[in-house]
XYZ file of C-alpha atoms in Angstrom:
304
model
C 0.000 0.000 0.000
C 1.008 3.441 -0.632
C 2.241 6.045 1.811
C 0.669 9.328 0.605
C 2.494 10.985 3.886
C 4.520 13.920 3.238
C 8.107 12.538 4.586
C 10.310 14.043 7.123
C 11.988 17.189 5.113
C 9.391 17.761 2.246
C 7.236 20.301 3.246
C 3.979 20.874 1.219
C 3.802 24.087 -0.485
C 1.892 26.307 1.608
C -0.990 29.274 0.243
C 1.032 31.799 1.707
C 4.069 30.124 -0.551
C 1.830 30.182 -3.364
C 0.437 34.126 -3.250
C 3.928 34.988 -2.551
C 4.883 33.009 -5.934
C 2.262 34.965 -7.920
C 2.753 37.975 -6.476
C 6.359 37.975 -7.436
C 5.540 36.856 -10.769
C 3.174 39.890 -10.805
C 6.266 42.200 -9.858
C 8.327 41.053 -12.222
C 5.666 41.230 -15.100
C 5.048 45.297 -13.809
C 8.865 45.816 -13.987
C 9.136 44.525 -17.391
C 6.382 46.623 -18.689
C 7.429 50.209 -16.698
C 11.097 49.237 -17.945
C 9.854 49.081 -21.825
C 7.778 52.055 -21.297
C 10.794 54.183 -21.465
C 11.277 53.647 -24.941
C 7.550 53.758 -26.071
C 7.250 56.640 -24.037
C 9.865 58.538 -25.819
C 9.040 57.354 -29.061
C 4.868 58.884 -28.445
C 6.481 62.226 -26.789
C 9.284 62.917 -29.634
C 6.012 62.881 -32.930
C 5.081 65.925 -30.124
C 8.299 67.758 -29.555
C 11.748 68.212 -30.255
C 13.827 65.016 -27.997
C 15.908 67.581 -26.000
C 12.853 69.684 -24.699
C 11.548 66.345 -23.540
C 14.211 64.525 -21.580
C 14.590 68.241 -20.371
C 11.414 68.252 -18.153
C 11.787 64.520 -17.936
C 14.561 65.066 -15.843
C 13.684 68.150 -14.478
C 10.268 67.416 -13.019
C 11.849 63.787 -11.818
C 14.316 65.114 -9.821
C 12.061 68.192 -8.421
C 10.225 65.414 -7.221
C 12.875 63.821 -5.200
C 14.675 66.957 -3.626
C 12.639 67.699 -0.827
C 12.725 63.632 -0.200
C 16.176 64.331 -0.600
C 16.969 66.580 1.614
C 14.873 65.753 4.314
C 15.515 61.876 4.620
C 18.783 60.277 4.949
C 22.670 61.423 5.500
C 23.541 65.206 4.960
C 24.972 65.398 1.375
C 28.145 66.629 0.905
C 29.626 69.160 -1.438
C 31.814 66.486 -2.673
C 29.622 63.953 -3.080
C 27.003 66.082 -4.970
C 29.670 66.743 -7.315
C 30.517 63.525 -8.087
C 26.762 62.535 -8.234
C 26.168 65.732 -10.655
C 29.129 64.595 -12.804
C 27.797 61.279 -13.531
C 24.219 62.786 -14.227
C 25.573 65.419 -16.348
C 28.048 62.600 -18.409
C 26.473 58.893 -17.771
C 22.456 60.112 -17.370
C 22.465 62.453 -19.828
C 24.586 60.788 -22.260
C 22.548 57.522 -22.174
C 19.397 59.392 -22.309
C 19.960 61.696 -25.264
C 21.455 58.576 -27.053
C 18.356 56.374 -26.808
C 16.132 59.202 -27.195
C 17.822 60.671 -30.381
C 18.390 57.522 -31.745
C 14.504 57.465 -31.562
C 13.489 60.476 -33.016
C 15.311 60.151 -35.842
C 13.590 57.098 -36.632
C 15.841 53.979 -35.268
C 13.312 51.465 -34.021
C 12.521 51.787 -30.946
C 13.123 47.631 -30.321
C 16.582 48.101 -32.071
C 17.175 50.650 -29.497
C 16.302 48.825 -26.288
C 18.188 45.968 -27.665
C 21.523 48.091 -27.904
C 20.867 49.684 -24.346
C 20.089 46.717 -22.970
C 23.542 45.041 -24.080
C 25.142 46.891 -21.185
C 26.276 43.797 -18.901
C 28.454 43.733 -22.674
C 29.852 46.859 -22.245
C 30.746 47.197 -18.524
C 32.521 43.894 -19.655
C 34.638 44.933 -22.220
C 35.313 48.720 -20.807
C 36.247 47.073 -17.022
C 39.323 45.388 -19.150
C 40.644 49.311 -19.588
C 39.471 51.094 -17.005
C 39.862 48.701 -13.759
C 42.562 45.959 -15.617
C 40.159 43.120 -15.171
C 40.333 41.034 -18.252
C 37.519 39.062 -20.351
C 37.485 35.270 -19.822
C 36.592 33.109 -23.084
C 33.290 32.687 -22.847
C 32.433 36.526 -22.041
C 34.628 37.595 -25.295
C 32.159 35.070 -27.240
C 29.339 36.347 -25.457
C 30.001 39.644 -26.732
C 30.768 38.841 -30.012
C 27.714 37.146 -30.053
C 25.667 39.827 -28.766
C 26.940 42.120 -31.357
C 26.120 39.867 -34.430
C 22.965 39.473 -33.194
C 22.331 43.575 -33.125
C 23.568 43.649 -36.676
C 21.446 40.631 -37.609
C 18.489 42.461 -35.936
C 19.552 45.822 -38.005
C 20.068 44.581 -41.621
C 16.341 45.004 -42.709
C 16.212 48.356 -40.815
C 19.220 49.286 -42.728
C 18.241 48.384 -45.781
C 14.932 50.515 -45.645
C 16.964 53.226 -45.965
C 15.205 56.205 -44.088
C 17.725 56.456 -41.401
C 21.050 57.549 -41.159
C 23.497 54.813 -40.826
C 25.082 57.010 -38.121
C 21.905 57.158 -36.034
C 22.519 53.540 -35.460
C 25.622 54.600 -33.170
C 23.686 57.253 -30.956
C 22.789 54.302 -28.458
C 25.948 52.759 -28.083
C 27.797 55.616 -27.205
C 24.860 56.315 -24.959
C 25.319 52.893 -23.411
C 29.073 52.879 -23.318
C 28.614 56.370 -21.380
C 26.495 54.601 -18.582
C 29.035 51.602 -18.558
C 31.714 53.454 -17.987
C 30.552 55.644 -15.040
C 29.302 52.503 -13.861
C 32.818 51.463 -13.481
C 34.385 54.494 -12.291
C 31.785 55.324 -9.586
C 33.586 52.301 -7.426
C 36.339 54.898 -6.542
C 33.852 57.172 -5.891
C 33.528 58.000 -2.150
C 29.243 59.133 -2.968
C 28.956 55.212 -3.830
C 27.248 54.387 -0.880
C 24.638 57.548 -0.938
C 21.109 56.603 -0.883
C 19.288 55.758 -4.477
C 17.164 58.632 -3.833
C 19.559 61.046 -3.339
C 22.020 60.196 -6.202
C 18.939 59.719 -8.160
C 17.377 63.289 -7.449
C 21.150 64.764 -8.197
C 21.655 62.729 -11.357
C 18.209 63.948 -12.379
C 18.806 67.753 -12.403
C 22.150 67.869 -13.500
C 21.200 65.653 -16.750
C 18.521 68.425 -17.036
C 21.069 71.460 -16.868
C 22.903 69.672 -19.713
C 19.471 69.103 -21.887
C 18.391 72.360 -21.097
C 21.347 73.996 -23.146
C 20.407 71.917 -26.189
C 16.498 72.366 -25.754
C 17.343 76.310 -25.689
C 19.298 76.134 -29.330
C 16.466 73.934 -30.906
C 14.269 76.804 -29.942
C 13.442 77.029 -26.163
C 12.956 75.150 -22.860
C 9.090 76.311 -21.982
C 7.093 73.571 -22.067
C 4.695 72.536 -25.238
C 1.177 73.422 -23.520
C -0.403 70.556 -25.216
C -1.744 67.407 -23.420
C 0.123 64.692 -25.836
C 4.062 66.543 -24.275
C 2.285 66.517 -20.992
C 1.227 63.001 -20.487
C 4.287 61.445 -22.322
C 6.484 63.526 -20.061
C 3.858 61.986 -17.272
C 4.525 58.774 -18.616
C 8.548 59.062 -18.396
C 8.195 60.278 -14.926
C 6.137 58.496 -13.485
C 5.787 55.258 -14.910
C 9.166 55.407 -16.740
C 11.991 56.681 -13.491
C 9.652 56.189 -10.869
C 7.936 53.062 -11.097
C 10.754 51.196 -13.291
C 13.307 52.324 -10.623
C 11.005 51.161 -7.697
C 9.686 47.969 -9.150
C 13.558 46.890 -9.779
C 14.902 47.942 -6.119
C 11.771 46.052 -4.610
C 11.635 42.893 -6.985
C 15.920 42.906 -6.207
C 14.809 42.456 -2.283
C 11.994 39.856 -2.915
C 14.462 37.866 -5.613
C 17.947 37.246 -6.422
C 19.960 39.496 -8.798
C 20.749 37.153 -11.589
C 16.759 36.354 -11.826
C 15.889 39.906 -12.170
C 18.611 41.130 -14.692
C 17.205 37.605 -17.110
C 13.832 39.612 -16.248
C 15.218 42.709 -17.867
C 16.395 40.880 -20.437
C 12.793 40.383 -21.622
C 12.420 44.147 -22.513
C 13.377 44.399 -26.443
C 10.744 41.815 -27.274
C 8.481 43.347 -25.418
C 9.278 46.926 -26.853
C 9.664 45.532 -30.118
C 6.078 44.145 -29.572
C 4.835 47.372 -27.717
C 6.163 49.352 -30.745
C 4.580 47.281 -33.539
C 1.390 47.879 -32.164
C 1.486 50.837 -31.202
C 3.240 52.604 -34.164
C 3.377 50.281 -36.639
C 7.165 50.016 -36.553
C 8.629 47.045 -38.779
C 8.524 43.344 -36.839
C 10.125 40.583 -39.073
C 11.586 37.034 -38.919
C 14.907 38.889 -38.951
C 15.138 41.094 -36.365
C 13.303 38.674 -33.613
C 16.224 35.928 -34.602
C 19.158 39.227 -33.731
C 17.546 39.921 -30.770
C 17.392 35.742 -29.727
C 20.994 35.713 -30.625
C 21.963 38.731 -28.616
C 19.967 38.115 -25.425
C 22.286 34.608 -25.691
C 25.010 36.872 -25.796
C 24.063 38.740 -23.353
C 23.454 36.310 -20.720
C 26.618 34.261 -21.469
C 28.444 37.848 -20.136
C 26.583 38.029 -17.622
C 26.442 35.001 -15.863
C 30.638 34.951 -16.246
């Protein structure tokens, strides 16, 4: 006869184990969206107006947001540290910002760029060689060449179209090998250990000082009093910095690391998805077999 008793060490999943399960499922499902909706967001707001003006008051109105948090809560900030925090805003922010977000408004798909951005486990890899003398293994130098066949796989029909710039195509990889690289150097900062929301809100306005300057040559920093500029810039805010931002720092304390980065991982399909519906952008054969090849790529680097 058969013993149907659970035996000494197997414990039966409980419901509490089980809503806990969903729930995180849930989380992760929310952080995938908010995280694509960074790049949909800024592909809706830049048909409205001109990229700079819009990562402008992105950043501007995010980082309002977070000063009096700021400077209320948490350690007294530094002169030295806000420096350091405004550098990396003004260089890593700012640069990967504008280079997404330019990319887009000239016309890059917006699936092609979240694929580039999201190849930076590949660039922190191959710039931490350089900058910190810590050298690729085998299998991360054939994860990244495998990661960049697949962008250029993903690109060839885009290419071929022929109503964008080949040189647009670079806009997010500088943009991505800006945020790599401060990620890098930031370990010798001594701000490292400052509160998210602190670096966060410092990061934010001193990317906006640099957009400003560019948003005042393309003709002007007041903001375009019409309601599609005001809910995308809405959308980056709040659903975009805000939510994105929060969902990862809460699904990193309910999971491990290396389950929410493959998470992440899941964002160019989903843009590429979110963008063919959306705005009709192109969706072939081709570019969903560069971005399986890359996201190989990129989880080979990663995981080594």
């Amino acid at each position: 006869m058969t013993d149907f008793r659970p035996r000494n060490g197997d414990t039966p999943a409980s419901p509490k184990s089980s809503v806990a399960a969903y729930g995180l499922i849930g989380l992760e499902i929310a952080m995938l969206l908010s995280w694509s909706a960074g790049f949909v967001g800024t592909r809706f707001a830049s048909d409205h107006a001109p990229i700079f003006l819009i990562l402008m008051w992105r950043s501007l109105v995010s980082g309002l947001v977070l000063l009096p948090i700021a400077l209320l809560f948490g350690p007294k900030i530094r002169f030295r540290d806000a420096l350091e925090q405004a550098g990396i805003g003004g260089f890593a922010m700012a640069g990967y910002l504008a280079g997404f977000g330019l990319a887009i408004g000239l016309g890059v798909p917006t699936a092609l760029v979240a694929l580039i951005t999201d190849m930076l486990p590949l660039a922190v890899a191959v710039l931490s060689w350089p900058l910190l003398g810590q050298a690729l293994n085998g299998k991360q130098w054939f994860g990244t060449f495998l990661g960049m066949a697949g962008v250029v796989l993903a690109s060839v029909e885009t290419l071929s179209l022929g109503s964008v710039q080949p040189w647009a195509y670079f806009l997010p990889v500088i943009g991505t090998l800006a945020l790599a690289a401060s990620t890098l150097l930031q370990r010798r900062f001594r701000s490292r250990d400052m509160p998210v929301y602190q670096s966060l809100c410092i990061q934010c306005l001193a990317a906006a000082a640099v957009f400003s300057i560019f948003a005042y040559r393309d003709g002007g920093v007041a903001p375009v009093m019409a309601m599609e500029f005001i809910g995308g810039v809405l959308w980056l805010v709040v659903v975009a910095t805000f939510g994105a931002w929060t969902l990862y720092y809460v699904a990193l304390k309910k999971s491990s690391p290396a389950r929410v980065t493959a998470v992440l991982y899941a964002s160019p399909p989903v843009t590429m998805i979110w963008a063919w519906a959306m705005f009709g952008e192109p969706m072939s054969w081709m570019m969903v077999a560069g971005l399986v090849v890359s996201l190989v790529g990129i989880v080979i680097v990663a995981r080594n």
